[in-house]
Structures are given as structure tokens and as C-alpha cells.
Short mmCIF file of C-alpha atoms in Angstrom, two decimals:
data_model
loop_
_atom_site.label_atom_id
_atom_site.label_comp_id
_atom_site.label_asym_id
_atom_site.label_seq_id
_atom_site.Cartn_x
_atom_site.Cartn_y
_atom_site.Cartn_z
CA UNK I 750 -39.88 -13.41 -81.98
CA UNK I 751 -37.37 -10.57 -81.86
CA UNK I 752 -36.78 -8.57 -85.03
CA UNK I 753 -33.55 -7.15 -86.37
CA UNK I 754 -33.11 -3.42 -86.06
CA UNK I 755 -33.00 -1.86 -89.51
CA UNK I 756 -31.04 1.38 -89.46
CA UNK I 757 -31.01 1.90 -93.23
CA UNK I 758 -33.88 4.40 -93.03
CA UNK I 759 -32.39 6.27 -90.06
CA UNK I 760 -30.42 9.36 -91.09
CA UNK I 761 -30.20 11.34 -87.84
CA UNK I 762 -30.28 9.61 -84.47
CA UNK I 763 -30.80 11.67 -81.32
CA UNK I 764 -29.78 9.79 -78.18
CA UNK I 765 -31.28 11.38 -75.05
CA UNK I 766 -30.26 9.81 -71.74
CA UNK I 767 -30.35 10.91 -68.10
CA UNK I 768 -26.77 10.23 -67.03
CA UNK I 769 -23.24 9.90 -68.31
CA UNK I 770 -22.51 6.36 -69.61
CA UNK I 771 -26.20 5.47 -70.19
CA UNK I 772 -25.62 6.24 -73.86
CA UNK I 773 -22.70 3.78 -73.94
CA UNK I 774 -24.52 1.00 -72.11
CA UNK I 775 -27.62 0.98 -74.32
CA UNK I 776 -26.35 2.35 -77.61
CA UNK I 777 -22.59 2.43 -78.16
CA UNK I 778 -22.80 -0.09 -80.99
CA UNK I 779 -25.72 1.71 -82.61
CA UNK I 780 -23.93 5.06 -82.41
CA UNK I 781 -20.82 3.50 -83.95
CA UNK I 782 -22.72 1.86 -86.81
CA UNK I 783 -24.60 5.05 -87.62
CA UNK I 784 -21.35 7.02 -87.75
CA UNK I 785 -19.65 4.29 -89.79
CA UNK I 786 -22.41 4.65 -92.36
CA UNK I 787 -21.86 8.44 -92.44
CA UNK I 788 -25.16 9.13 -90.72
CA UNK I 789 -25.64 11.89 -88.15
CA UNK I 790 -25.75 11.20 -84.41
CA UNK I 791 -26.39 13.67 -81.60
CA UNK I 792 -26.08 12.62 -77.95
CA UNK I 793 -27.82 14.72 -75.29
CA UNK I 794 -27.14 14.15 -71.58
CA UNK I 795 -29.95 15.53 -69.41
CA UNK I 796 -28.34 15.60 -65.94
CA UNK I 797 -24.81 16.26 -64.79
CA UNK I 798 -24.57 13.12 -62.66
CA UNK I 799 -23.65 15.24 -59.63
CA UNK I 800 -25.51 13.17 -57.02
CA UNK I 801 -24.59 14.23 -53.45
CA UNK I 802 -21.84 16.59 -54.64
CA UNK I 803 -22.07 20.09 -53.15
CA UNK I 804 -20.14 21.85 -55.91
CA UNK I 805 -19.67 21.52 -59.66
CA UNK I 806 -16.58 19.30 -59.50
CA UNK I 807 -18.24 15.89 -59.90
CA UNK I 808 -20.68 17.05 -62.56
CA UNK I 809 -17.97 18.66 -64.65
CA UNK I 810 -15.72 15.63 -64.27
CA UNK I 811 -18.50 13.41 -65.58
CA UNK I 812 -19.20 15.73 -68.49
CA UNK I 813 -15.54 15.58 -69.53
CA UNK I 814 -15.65 11.79 -69.25
CA UNK I 815 -18.61 11.82 -71.63
CA UNK I 816 -16.66 13.77 -74.23
CA UNK I 817 -13.79 11.29 -73.97
CA UNK I 818 -16.02 8.21 -74.01
CA UNK I 819 -17.96 9.27 -77.08
CA UNK I 820 -14.75 10.25 -78.84
CA UNK I 821 -13.79 6.56 -78.68
CA UNK I 822 -16.84 5.83 -80.86
CA UNK I 823 -15.96 8.60 -83.30
CA UNK I 824 -18.51 11.19 -82.18
CA UNK I 825 -17.25 14.76 -82.29
CA UNK I 826 -17.83 17.17 -79.40
CA UNK I 827 -20.00 19.43 -81.56
CA UNK I 828 -22.60 16.62 -81.66
CA UNK I 829 -22.78 16.27 -77.88
CA UNK I 830 -25.28 18.33 -75.87
CA UNK I 831 -25.27 18.93 -72.12
CA UNK I 832 -28.65 19.99 -70.74
CA UNK I 833 -27.11 20.49 -67.30
CA UNK I 834 -29.84 19.38 -64.88
CA UNK I 835 -29.69 17.81 -61.41
CA UNK I 836 -29.03 14.24 -60.31
CA UNK I 837 -30.62 13.65 -56.90
CA UNK I 838 -30.94 9.85 -56.62
CA UNK I 839 -32.15 6.63 -58.19
CA UNK I 840 -35.33 5.72 -56.22
CA UNK I 841 -38.46 7.36 -57.57
CA UNK I 842 -39.01 9.23 -54.31
CA UNK I 843 -35.54 10.83 -54.69
CA UNK I 844 -35.37 11.16 -58.48
CA UNK I 845 -35.09 14.69 -59.87
CA UNK I 846 -36.80 13.90 -63.17
CA UNK I 847 -39.61 11.99 -61.44
CA UNK I 848 -40.27 14.99 -59.19
CA UNK I 849 -40.39 17.31 -62.19
CA UNK I 850 -42.63 15.01 -64.19
CA UNK I 851 -45.24 14.65 -61.46
CA UNK I 852 -45.31 18.19 -60.12
CA UNK I 853 -48.28 20.36 -61.01
CA UNK I 854 -46.29 23.51 -60.28
CA UNK I 855 -44.32 24.04 -63.48
CA UNK I 856 -42.31 26.90 -61.91
CA UNK I 857 -41.28 25.13 -58.70
CA UNK I 858 -37.49 24.86 -58.38
CA UNK I 859 -36.11 21.42 -57.47
CA UNK I 860 -32.49 21.96 -56.36
CA UNK I 861 -29.64 19.49 -56.35
CA UNK I 862 -26.88 19.44 -53.76
CA UNK I 863 -24.81 21.50 -56.18
CA UNK I 864 -27.09 23.96 -57.95
CA UNK I 865 -30.50 25.38 -58.80
CA UNK I 866 -29.59 26.25 -62.39
CA UNK I 867 -28.22 24.40 -65.41
CA UNK I 868 -24.49 24.27 -65.93
CA UNK I 869 -21.99 22.67 -68.26
CA UNK I 870 -18.31 23.16 -68.97
CA UNK I 871 -16.51 26.44 -69.58
CA UNK I 872 -15.51 25.13 -72.99
CA UNK I 873 -18.93 23.56 -73.62
CA UNK I 874 -21.80 25.36 -71.86
CA UNK I 875 -25.20 23.87 -71.21
CA UNK I 876 -27.87 23.87 -73.91
CA UNK I 877 -30.12 26.46 -72.25
CA UNK I 878 -27.24 28.92 -71.95
CA UNK I 879 -26.28 28.42 -75.59
CA UNK I 880 -29.87 29.01 -76.71
CA UNK I 881 -30.90 31.87 -74.44
CA UNK I 882 -27.73 33.43 -73.04
CA UNK I 883 -28.48 32.48 -69.46
CA UNK I 884 -28.66 29.31 -67.37
CA UNK I 885 -32.06 27.71 -66.85
CA UNK I 886 -33.69 27.17 -63.48
CA UNK I 887 -34.41 23.62 -62.32
CA UNK I 888 -38.12 23.67 -63.09
CA UNK I 889 -40.46 21.50 -65.13
CA UNK I 890 -41.18 24.39 -67.45
CA UNK I 891 -37.50 24.94 -68.24
CA UNK I 892 -36.75 21.27 -68.83
CA UNK I 893 -39.76 20.72 -71.09
CA UNK I 894 -38.94 23.82 -73.12
CA UNK I 895 -35.30 22.73 -73.46
CA UNK I 896 -36.25 19.24 -74.64
CA UNK I 897 -38.80 20.66 -77.07
CA UNK I 898 -36.25 23.11 -78.43
CA UNK I 899 -33.65 20.37 -78.79
CA UNK I 900 -35.97 18.19 -80.87
CA UNK I 901 -37.25 21.19 -82.85
CA UNK I 902 -33.74 22.32 -83.77
CA UNK I 903 -32.36 18.90 -84.67
CA UNK I 904 -35.41 17.33 -86.33
CA UNK I 905 -34.10 13.76 -85.85
CA UNK I 906 -35.82 10.92 -87.65
CA UNK I 907 -35.02 8.55 -84.77
CA UNK I 908 -34.77 9.12 -81.01
CA UNK I 909 -33.27 6.69 -78.53
CA UNK I 910 -34.00 7.13 -74.82
CA UNK I 911 -34.48 5.03 -71.70
CA UNK I 912 -37.17 2.41 -71.11
CA UNK I 913 -40.37 3.23 -69.16
CA UNK I 914 -39.92 0.06 -67.07
CA UNK I 915 -36.42 1.04 -65.98
CA UNK I 916 -36.04 0.93 -62.18
CA UNK I 917 -34.18 4.26 -62.06
CA UNK I 918 -36.66 7.06 -61.51
CA UNK I 919 -34.79 9.41 -63.85
CA UNK I 920 -34.83 6.81 -66.64
CA UNK I 921 -38.56 6.13 -66.34
CA UNK I 922 -39.50 9.81 -66.14
CA UNK I 923 -37.27 10.84 -69.05
CA UNK I 924 -39.08 8.36 -71.28
CA UNK I 925 -42.42 9.99 -70.51
CA UNK I 926 -41.02 13.48 -71.10
CA UNK I 927 -39.62 12.41 -74.48
CA UNK I 928 -42.75 10.49 -75.49
CA UNK I 929 -44.90 13.53 -74.73
CA UNK I 930 -42.69 15.75 -76.87
CA UNK I 931 -42.62 13.26 -79.75
CA UNK I 932 -46.41 12.95 -79.60
CA UNK I 933 -46.85 16.74 -79.55
CA UNK I 934 -44.59 17.19 -82.57
CA UNK I 935 -45.98 14.24 -84.52
CA UNK I 936 -47.69 16.44 -87.11
CA UNK I 937 -44.50 18.30 -87.98
CA UNK I 938 -41.95 15.56 -87.36
CA UNK I 939 -42.17 11.79 -87.75
CA UNK I 940 -39.49 10.39 -85.44
CA UNK I 941 -39.04 6.71 -84.61
CA UNK I 942 -38.89 6.25 -80.85
CA UNK I 943 -36.53 3.57 -79.56
CA UNK I 944 -35.92 2.74 -75.90
CA UNK I 945 -33.15 0.78 -74.18
CA UNK I 946 -32.94 -0.81 -70.74
CA UNK I 947 -30.26 0.04 -68.18
CA UNK I 948 -31.72 -0.96 -64.79
CA UNK I 949 -34.15 -3.80 -65.45
CA UNK I 950 -37.04 -4.84 -63.17
CA UNK I 951 -34.96 -7.91 -62.25
CA UNK I 952 -32.31 -5.75 -60.58
CA UNK I 953 -28.68 -4.90 -61.32
CA UNK I 954 -27.36 -7.83 -59.26
CA UNK I 955 -28.38 -10.39 -61.87
CA UNK I 956 -29.21 -8.50 -65.09
CA UNK I 957 -27.58 -8.28 -67.52
CA UNK I 958 -26.31 -11.84 -67.15
CA UNK I 959 -22.57 -11.69 -66.48
CA UNK I 960 -21.44 -14.76 -68.44
CA UNK I 961 -23.46 -14.46 -71.65
CA UNK I 962 -22.80 -12.70 -74.94
CA UNK I 963 -26.56 -12.19 -75.46
CA UNK I 964 -29.21 -10.48 -73.40
CA UNK I 965 -31.68 -12.68 -71.55
CA UNK I 966 -35.23 -11.74 -70.62
CA UNK I 967 -35.32 -9.88 -67.29
CA UNK I 968 -37.89 -11.09 -64.81
CA UNK I 969 -41.00 -8.97 -65.14
CA UNK I 970 -40.57 -8.26 -68.86
CA UNK I 971 -41.77 -11.56 -70.28
CA UNK I 972 -44.81 -10.03 -72.00
CA UNK I 973 -42.78 -7.61 -74.12
CA UNK I 974 -39.55 -9.57 -74.55
CA UNK I 975 -40.42 -10.86 -78.01
CA UNK I 976 -41.21 -7.32 -79.12
CA UNK I 977 -37.58 -6.24 -78.79
CA UNK I 978 -35.48 -5.35 -81.80
CA UNK I 979 -31.89 -6.59 -81.92
CA UNK I 980 -28.82 -4.97 -83.41
CA UNK I 981 -25.93 -7.34 -84.15
CA UNK I 982 -22.75 -5.49 -83.34
CA UNK I 983 -19.62 -4.79 -85.32
CA UNK I 984 -16.62 -7.04 -84.67
CA UNK I 985 -15.06 -4.19 -82.70
CA UNK I 986 -17.67 -4.86 -80.00
CA UNK I 987 -18.08 -8.63 -79.98
CA UNK I 988 -16.63 -11.72 -78.35
CA UNK I 989 -16.73 -10.52 -74.77
CA UNK I 990 -13.08 -9.49 -74.96
CA UNK I 991 -11.98 -6.29 -73.29
CA UNK I 992 -8.79 -5.38 -75.11
CA UNK I 993 -9.77 -3.60 -78.30
CA UNK I 994 -13.50 -3.77 -77.55
CA UNK I 995 -14.83 -0.29 -78.26
CA UNK I 996 -17.60 -0.46 -75.66
CA UNK I 997 -15.02 -1.38 -73.05
CA UNK I 998 -12.62 1.32 -74.23
CA UNK I 999 -15.43 3.88 -74.05
CA UNK I 1000 -16.60 2.76 -70.60
CA UNK I 1001 -13.05 3.06 -69.27
CA UNK I 1002 -13.28 6.81 -69.80
CA UNK I 1003 -16.14 7.08 -67.28
CA UNK I 1004 -13.84 6.73 -64.28
CA UNK I 1005 -16.30 8.37 -61.89
CA UNK I 1006 -18.86 5.61 -62.53
CA UNK I 1007 -16.38 2.74 -62.32
CA UNK I 1008 -16.75 2.11 -58.60
CA UNK I 1009 -15.63 -1.38 -57.49
CA UNK I 1010 -19.18 -2.58 -56.80
CA UNK I 1011 -20.40 -1.42 -60.22
CA UNK I 1012 -17.71 -2.71 -62.57
CA UNK I 1013 -19.14 -6.22 -63.13
CA UNK I 1014 -22.58 -4.76 -63.78
CA UNK I 1015 -21.32 -2.19 -66.29
CA UNK I 1016 -19.14 -4.71 -68.11
CA UNK I 1017 -22.13 -7.08 -68.42
CA UNK I 1018 -23.41 -4.77 -71.17
CA UNK I 1019 -20.55 -5.94 -73.38
CA UNK I 1020 -22.57 -8.31 -75.54
CA UNK I 1021 -22.56 -9.30 -79.20
CA UNK I 1022 -25.82 -7.36 -79.55
CA UNK I 1023 -27.77 -4.37 -78.34
CA UNK I 1024 -31.51 -4.57 -77.73
CA UNK I 1025 -34.21 -1.95 -78.06
CA UNK I 1026 -37.95 -1.64 -78.11
CA UNK I 1027 -39.61 0.54 -80.76
CA UNK I 1028 -42.69 2.37 -79.53
#
């Protein structure tokens, strides 16, 4: 039996996701409720979403869309972090974060089509540059150090990231990076670890269900479905309506992701609830 998500004990939520709009799909309602209760939220985007782009134009466009989308929910730019890493594809054999996670050479550079070093916006540089005065190379060592430093600086009491069963290689690998860091810092920091699903094992063609206001169990997740925790959303998110729905209004800002063949899938996340698993 699913449990209700209790956010009363959460004072600082760190949302760490691989790509722009992942934070909206899995946690827009949670972010909004935390902010409404005057709690702190930080959103960190690990990659620049610049898949197959040979310059910085796509990545920077997506970063600006993130600022606009999260502004809809009331999150200020100072609480948004760009780590500035590569986006090289969804399948595990193409995924940037999967390659970094599994490599034994912590100093090997894994380039994208656009870069070999982290980048952000002129008005909002990447996290590594802000911390160390230079851009970080696309290596496992740099990414792990950046994630560790992020958690060390913020000391969140709750972290939301992507599910380990997510079909996207970046989503799966990011979970394991975050879990490792949380485990390593357990003695000095006790953070709740929540995960949300974007690309379920059932596939994007049928999940989330398009004509339902509640999430159904994706095929392949039957054993853990009853372990989910459910957040009932504010009236600004419910009813499946688009006009005035804050998740819809936020998603509209991510124009780069709103390709014709993806719109129905993205809009299927407009439910009366959000679901998570606490690990």
C-alpha cells in the first residue's frame, strides 16, 4: 500500500537531475509545496542537454529554459545550479553518465559533440567554475568531486534524483552517483533520498498513461509499486487542465524539448499526484 509523502520534516530539498525538464516532470509539485511552506529548495542540473549539438547554442538555450520554467514555480535563479556536463544519448551504450560511472580511469575525458569541459551561461556560470575559477574537464573524477562539493556545501536534509530502474542511461547512472555520495557522507549528514521515474521500464509510448489523473504501475515495477510514496498536489496542478496548471505552464518554457513526438508523453506527467520511492 502506497504511503503519503510527509514533507513536514524536510527543510532543504536538493533536486539533482540529469537534464532540463526532468525536475519538472518528477517534482514540480513537490518543489512548489516546499516553497509555499517557506522551505528551501535547490535544483541542480547535471548536463546541458546538448545532445548532437556541435556548439554551445542548444545547451545554453536549454539552461535559459530551465531558469524560466523554475521561475513559474517560484524558484529564484540563485537556487539553481548548472553543473555543465555532456549529454551524449539515452541508451546506456551512448550515455555520458553511464560511461563515467563504469570507467575505471577516473581521469579519462569523455567529450560531447560540443565540449570537453563544463560550461554554463555568461550570467550564470557552471558550478565548477564558480567553485574553482576554471571549467572542469569531462572526467569521472571531476563529476564526483563536483557532486560531493555540492552536497557538502548545501547540506540538504532531503535529496530527490532519478530512479535506478529508469531506462535512460543518464538517469540510472546519476542515481548510483548520488547514492554513493549520500552513503559516503552518512556520518556527517543524514539526508533522505527520494527518487522519481521519468522513463519507466514499460516505455514512453504507454507510460505515464495519457488519460488518467493518477499514475499506474509500469510493467516491470510490480514488486516495488506498493513501496512508492505519493504526494497529493496543490489545486494549481490538478484536474488535468492545461490553462492555469503550473506544471503545464512550466513545461511550456522548455521549448527545445517540446518536439511534436514528445508532447503527449511530457503532458502525461500532469497528474493529481507525484510519486516517489524513498531509499
